Tab-separated table of C-alpha atoms in Angstrom:
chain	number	residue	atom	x	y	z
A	1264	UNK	CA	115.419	73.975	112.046
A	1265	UNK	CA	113.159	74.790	109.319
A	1266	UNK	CA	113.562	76.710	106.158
A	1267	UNK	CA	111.463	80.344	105.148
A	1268	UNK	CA	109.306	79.427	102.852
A	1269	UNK	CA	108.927	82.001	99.667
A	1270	UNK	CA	106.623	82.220	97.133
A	1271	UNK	CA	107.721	83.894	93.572
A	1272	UNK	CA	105.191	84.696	90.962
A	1273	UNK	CA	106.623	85.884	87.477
A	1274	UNK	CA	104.916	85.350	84.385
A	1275	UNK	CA	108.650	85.390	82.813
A	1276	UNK	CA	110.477	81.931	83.320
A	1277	UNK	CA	114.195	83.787	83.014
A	1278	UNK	CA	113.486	85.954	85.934
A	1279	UNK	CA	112.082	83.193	87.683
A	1280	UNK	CA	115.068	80.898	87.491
A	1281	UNK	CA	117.194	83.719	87.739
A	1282	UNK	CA	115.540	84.201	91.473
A	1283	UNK	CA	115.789	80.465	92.185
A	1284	UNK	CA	119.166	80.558	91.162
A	1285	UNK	CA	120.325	83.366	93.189
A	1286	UNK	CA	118.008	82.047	96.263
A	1287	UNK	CA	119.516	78.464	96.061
A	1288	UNK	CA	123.027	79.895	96.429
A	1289	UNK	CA	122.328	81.720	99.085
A	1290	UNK	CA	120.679	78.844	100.695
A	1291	UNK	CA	117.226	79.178	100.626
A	1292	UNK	CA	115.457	76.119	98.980
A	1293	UNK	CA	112.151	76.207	99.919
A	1294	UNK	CA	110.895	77.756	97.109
A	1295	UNK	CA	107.980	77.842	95.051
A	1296	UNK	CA	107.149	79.870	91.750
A	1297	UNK	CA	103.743	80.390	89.661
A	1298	UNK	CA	103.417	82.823	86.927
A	1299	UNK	CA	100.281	84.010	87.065
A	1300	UNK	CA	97.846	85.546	89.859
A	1301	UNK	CA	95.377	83.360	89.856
A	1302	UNK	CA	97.967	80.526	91.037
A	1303	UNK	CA	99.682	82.874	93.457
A	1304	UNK	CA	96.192	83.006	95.041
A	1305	UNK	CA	95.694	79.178	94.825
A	1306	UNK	CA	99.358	78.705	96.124
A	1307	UNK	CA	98.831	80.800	99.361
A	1308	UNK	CA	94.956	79.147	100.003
A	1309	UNK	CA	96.858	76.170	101.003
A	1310	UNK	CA	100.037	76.944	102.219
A	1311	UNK	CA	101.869	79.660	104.099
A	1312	UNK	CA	104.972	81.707	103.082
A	1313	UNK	CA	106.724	83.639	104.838
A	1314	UNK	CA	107.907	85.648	102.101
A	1315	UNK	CA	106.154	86.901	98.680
A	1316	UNK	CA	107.629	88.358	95.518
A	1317	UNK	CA	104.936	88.963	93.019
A	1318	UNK	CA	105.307	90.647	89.581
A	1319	UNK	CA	103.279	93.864	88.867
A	1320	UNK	CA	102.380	93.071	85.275
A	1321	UNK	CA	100.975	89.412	84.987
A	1322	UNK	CA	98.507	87.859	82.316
A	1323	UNK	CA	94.526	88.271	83.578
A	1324	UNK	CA	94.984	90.108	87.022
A	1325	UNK	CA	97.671	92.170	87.738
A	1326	UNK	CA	100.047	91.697	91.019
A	1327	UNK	CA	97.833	94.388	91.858
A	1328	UNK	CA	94.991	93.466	91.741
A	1329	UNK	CA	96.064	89.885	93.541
A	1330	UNK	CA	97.494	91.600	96.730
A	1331	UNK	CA	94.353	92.307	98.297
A	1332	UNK	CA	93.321	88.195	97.871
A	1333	UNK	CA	96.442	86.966	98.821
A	1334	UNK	CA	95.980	89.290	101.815
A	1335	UNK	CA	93.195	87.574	103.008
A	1336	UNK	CA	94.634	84.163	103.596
A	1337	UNK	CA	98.623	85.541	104.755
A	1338	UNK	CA	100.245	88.593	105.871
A	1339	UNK	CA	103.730	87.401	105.072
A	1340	UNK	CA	105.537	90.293	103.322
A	1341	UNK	CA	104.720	91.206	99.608
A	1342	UNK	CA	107.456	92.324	97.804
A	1343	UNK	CA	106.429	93.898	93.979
A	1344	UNK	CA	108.757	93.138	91.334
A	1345	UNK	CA	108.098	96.034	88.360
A	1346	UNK	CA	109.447	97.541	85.613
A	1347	UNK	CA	106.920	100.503	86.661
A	1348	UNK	CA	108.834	103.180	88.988
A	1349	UNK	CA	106.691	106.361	89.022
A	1350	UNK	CA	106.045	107.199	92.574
A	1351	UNK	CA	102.008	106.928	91.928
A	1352	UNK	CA	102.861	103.123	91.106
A	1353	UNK	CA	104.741	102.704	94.299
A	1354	UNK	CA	102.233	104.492	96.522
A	1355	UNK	CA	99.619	101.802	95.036
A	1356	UNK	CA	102.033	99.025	95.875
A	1357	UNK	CA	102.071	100.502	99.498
A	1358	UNK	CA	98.668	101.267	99.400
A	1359	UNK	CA	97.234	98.069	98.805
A	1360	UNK	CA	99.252	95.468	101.209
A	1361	UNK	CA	103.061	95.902	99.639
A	1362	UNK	CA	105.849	95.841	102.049
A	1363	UNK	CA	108.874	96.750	99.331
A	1364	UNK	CA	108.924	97.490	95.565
A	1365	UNK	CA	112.011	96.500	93.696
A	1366	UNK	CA	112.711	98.097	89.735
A	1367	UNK	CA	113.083	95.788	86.832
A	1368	UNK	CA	115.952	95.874	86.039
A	1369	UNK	CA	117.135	94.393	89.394
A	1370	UNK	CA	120.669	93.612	90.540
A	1371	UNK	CA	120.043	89.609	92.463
A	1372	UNK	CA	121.994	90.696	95.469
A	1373	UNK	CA	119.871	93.688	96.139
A	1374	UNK	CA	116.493	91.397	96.385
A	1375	UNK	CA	118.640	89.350	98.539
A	1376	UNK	CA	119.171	91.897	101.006
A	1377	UNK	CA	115.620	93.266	100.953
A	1378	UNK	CA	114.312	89.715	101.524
A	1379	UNK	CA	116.428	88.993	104.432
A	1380	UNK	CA	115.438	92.532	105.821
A	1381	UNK	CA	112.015	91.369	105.839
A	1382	UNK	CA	112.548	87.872	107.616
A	1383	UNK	CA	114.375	89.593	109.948
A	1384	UNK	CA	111.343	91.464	110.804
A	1385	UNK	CA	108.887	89.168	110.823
A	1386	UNK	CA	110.314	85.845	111.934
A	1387	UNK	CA	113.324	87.200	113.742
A	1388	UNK	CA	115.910	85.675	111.555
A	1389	UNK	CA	116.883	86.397	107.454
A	1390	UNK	CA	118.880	83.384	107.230
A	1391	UNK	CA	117.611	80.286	105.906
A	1392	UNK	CA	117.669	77.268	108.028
A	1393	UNK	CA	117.188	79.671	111.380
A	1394	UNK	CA	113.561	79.194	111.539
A	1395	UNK	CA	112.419	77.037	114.854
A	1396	UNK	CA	110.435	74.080	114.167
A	1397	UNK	CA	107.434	75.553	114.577
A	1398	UNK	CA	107.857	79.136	112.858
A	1399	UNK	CA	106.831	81.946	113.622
A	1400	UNK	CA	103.444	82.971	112.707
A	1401	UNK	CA	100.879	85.353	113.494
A	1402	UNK	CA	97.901	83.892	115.858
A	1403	UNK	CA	94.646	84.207	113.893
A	1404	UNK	CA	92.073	83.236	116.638
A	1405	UNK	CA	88.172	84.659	116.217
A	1406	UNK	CA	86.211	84.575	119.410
A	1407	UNK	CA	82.257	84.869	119.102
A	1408	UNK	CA	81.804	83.716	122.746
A	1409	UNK	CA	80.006	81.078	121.693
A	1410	UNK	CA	82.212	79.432	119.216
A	1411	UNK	CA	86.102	80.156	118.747
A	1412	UNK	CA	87.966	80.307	115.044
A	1413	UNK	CA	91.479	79.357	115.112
A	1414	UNK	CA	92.573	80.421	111.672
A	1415	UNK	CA	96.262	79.153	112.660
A	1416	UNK	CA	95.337	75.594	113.720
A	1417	UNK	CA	92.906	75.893	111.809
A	1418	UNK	CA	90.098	74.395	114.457
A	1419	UNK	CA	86.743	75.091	115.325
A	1420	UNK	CA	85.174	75.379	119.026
A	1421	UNK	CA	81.854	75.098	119.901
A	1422	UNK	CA	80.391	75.849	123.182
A	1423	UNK	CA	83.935	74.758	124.521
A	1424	UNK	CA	84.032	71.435	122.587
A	1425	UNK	CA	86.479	70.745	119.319
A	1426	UNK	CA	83.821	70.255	115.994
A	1427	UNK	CA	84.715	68.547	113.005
A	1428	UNK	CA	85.316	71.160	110.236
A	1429	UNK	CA	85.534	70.461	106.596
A	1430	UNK	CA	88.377	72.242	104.747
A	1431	UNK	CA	86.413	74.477	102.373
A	1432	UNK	CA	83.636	74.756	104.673
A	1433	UNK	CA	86.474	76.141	107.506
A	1434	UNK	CA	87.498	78.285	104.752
A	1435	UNK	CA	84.255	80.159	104.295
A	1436	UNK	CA	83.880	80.559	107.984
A	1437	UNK	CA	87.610	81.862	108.196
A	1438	UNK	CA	86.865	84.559	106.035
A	1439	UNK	CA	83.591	85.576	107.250
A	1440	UNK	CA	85.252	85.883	110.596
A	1441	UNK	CA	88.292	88.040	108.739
A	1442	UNK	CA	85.586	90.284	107.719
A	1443	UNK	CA	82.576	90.429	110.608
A	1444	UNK	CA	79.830	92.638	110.134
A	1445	UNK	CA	80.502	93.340	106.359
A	1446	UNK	CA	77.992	91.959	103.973
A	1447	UNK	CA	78.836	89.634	101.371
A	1448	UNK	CA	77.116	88.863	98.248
A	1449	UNK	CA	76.971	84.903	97.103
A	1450	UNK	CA	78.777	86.557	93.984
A	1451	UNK	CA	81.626	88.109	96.277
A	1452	UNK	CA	81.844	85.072	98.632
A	1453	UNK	CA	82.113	82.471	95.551
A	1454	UNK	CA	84.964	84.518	93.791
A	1455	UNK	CA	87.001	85.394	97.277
A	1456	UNK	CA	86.711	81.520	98.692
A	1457	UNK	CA	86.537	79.434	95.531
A	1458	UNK	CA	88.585	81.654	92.816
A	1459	UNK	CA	87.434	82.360	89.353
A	1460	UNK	CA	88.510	79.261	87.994
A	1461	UNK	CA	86.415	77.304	90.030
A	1462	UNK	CA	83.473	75.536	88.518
A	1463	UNK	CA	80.078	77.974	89.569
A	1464	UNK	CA	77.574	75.999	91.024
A	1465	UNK	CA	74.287	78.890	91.917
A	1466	UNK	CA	73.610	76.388	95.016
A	1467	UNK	CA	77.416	76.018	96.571
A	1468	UNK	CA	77.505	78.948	98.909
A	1469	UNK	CA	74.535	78.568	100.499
A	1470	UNK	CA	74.884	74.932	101.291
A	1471	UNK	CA	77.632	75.922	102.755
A	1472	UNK	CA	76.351	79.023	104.853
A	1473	UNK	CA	73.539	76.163	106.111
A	1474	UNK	CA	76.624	73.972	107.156
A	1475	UNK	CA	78.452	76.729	108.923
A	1476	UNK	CA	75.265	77.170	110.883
A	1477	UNK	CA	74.737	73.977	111.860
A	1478	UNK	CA	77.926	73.891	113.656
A	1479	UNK	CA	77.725	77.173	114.860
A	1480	UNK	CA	74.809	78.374	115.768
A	1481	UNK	CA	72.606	76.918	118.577
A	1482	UNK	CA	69.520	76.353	116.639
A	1483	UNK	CA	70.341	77.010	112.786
A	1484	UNK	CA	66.915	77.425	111.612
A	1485	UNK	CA	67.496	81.415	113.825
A	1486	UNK	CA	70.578	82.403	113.621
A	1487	UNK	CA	72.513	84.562	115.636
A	1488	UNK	CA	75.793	84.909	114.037
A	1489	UNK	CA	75.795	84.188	110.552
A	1490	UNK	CA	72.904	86.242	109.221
A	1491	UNK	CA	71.192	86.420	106.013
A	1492	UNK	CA	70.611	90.288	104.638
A	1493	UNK	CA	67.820	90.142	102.218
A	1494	UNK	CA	68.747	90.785	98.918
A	1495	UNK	CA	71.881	91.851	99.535
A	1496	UNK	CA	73.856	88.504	100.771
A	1497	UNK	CA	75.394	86.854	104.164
A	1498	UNK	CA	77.042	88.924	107.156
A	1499	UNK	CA	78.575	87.574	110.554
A	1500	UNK	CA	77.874	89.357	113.135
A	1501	UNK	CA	79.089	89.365	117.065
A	1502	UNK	CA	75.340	89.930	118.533
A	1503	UNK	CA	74.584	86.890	121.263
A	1504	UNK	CA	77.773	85.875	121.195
A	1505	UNK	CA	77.934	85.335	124.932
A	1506	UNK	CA	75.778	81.971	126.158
């Protein structure tokens, strides 16, 4: 049996050990903590939790203003942590991808029982250790017809064949696929793949656009899928999808 994985993001070390603390005793110790945005976004790019708890008021972005990223890569519950309690504040937590919103300050016991509330919910079990093997997860499969994204096993199939993917080229294509038909500027794909921190190279997303092409569409040089909008950026689109 495996254990629920949580993610806590704090900018404050007290509160953080305070939360590991309380979680270890309760015995949940899978647990990892950042303390600022930009590494909660990093952190759930390359793994998956199945629980969040993310400050409100962290240096650079705000909790947020993170949500909506960290949305795009899990949809394990997010649950703010803020000294703000007007119900404007909340609404926005809500409003934005929040499943709870717990008051600075917080008795420990009380963000016990909201977390185990929300692994109940999604993975059918609060307690820790009662996760199968394999846990539960939410199937993120794209199919184009032609090619199939599986965001979960994170494989790509072509024409009914398995095609070697690299890892930040897969990423790109995962979140074109999260968002088909929408058109993306090589601005707005850089910051939402790569992160802010990354080092900006002009030439990066378009070599990879021309490598997601050449694995998924069946003659790159016209594309059917992944389309270029002039002047405006990249879209992917479902037209010819069936052979």
């Amino acid at each position: 049996m495996s254990q629920p994985q949580i993610l806590l993001v704090d900018d404050e070390k007290a509160i953080l050990k305070l939360l590991q603390t309380v979680l270890a005793k309760e015995g949940y110790t899978e647990v990892d903590s950042v303390e600022s945005a930009e590494e909660a976004i990093e952190a759930c790019r390359s793994k998956s939790y199945d629980l969040i708890i993310l400050d409100v008021m962290l240096p650079g972005k705000s909790g947020f203003e993170a949500a909506p990223f960290i949305r795009e890569w899990t949809a394990a519950p997010i649950l703010f942590l803020t000294a703000r309690s007007t119900d404007l504040d909340k609404l926005t937590g809500f409003a934005i991808g929040g499943d709870d919103y717990i008051i600075k300050p917080f008795n420990p016991l009380e963000v016990i029982a909201r977390l185990k509330v929300h692994l109940r919910r999604t993975t059918g079990s609060g307690s820790p250790g009662s996760l199968p093997a394999k846990r539960a997860s939410i199937q993120e499969i794209y199919d184009f017809g032609y090619f199939i994204v599986d965001g979960t096993a994170k494989e790509l199939t072509v024409n009914g064949s398995a095609v070697d993917c690299p890892a930040q080229v897969f990423q790109l294509l995962l979140f074109l696929c999260r968002h088909p038909n929408r058109v993306f500027s090589k601005d707005e794909l850089y910051e939402r793949v790569w992160g802010e921190s990354a080092f900006r190279d002009d030439n990066t997303v378009m070599v990879h656009i021309h490598r997601i092409r050449e694995r998924i569409e069946r003659n790159p040089a016209k594309p059917e899928f992944l389309l270029t909008v002039r002047g405006l950026g990249y879209k992917l689109v479902r037209r010819g999808a069936e052979p």
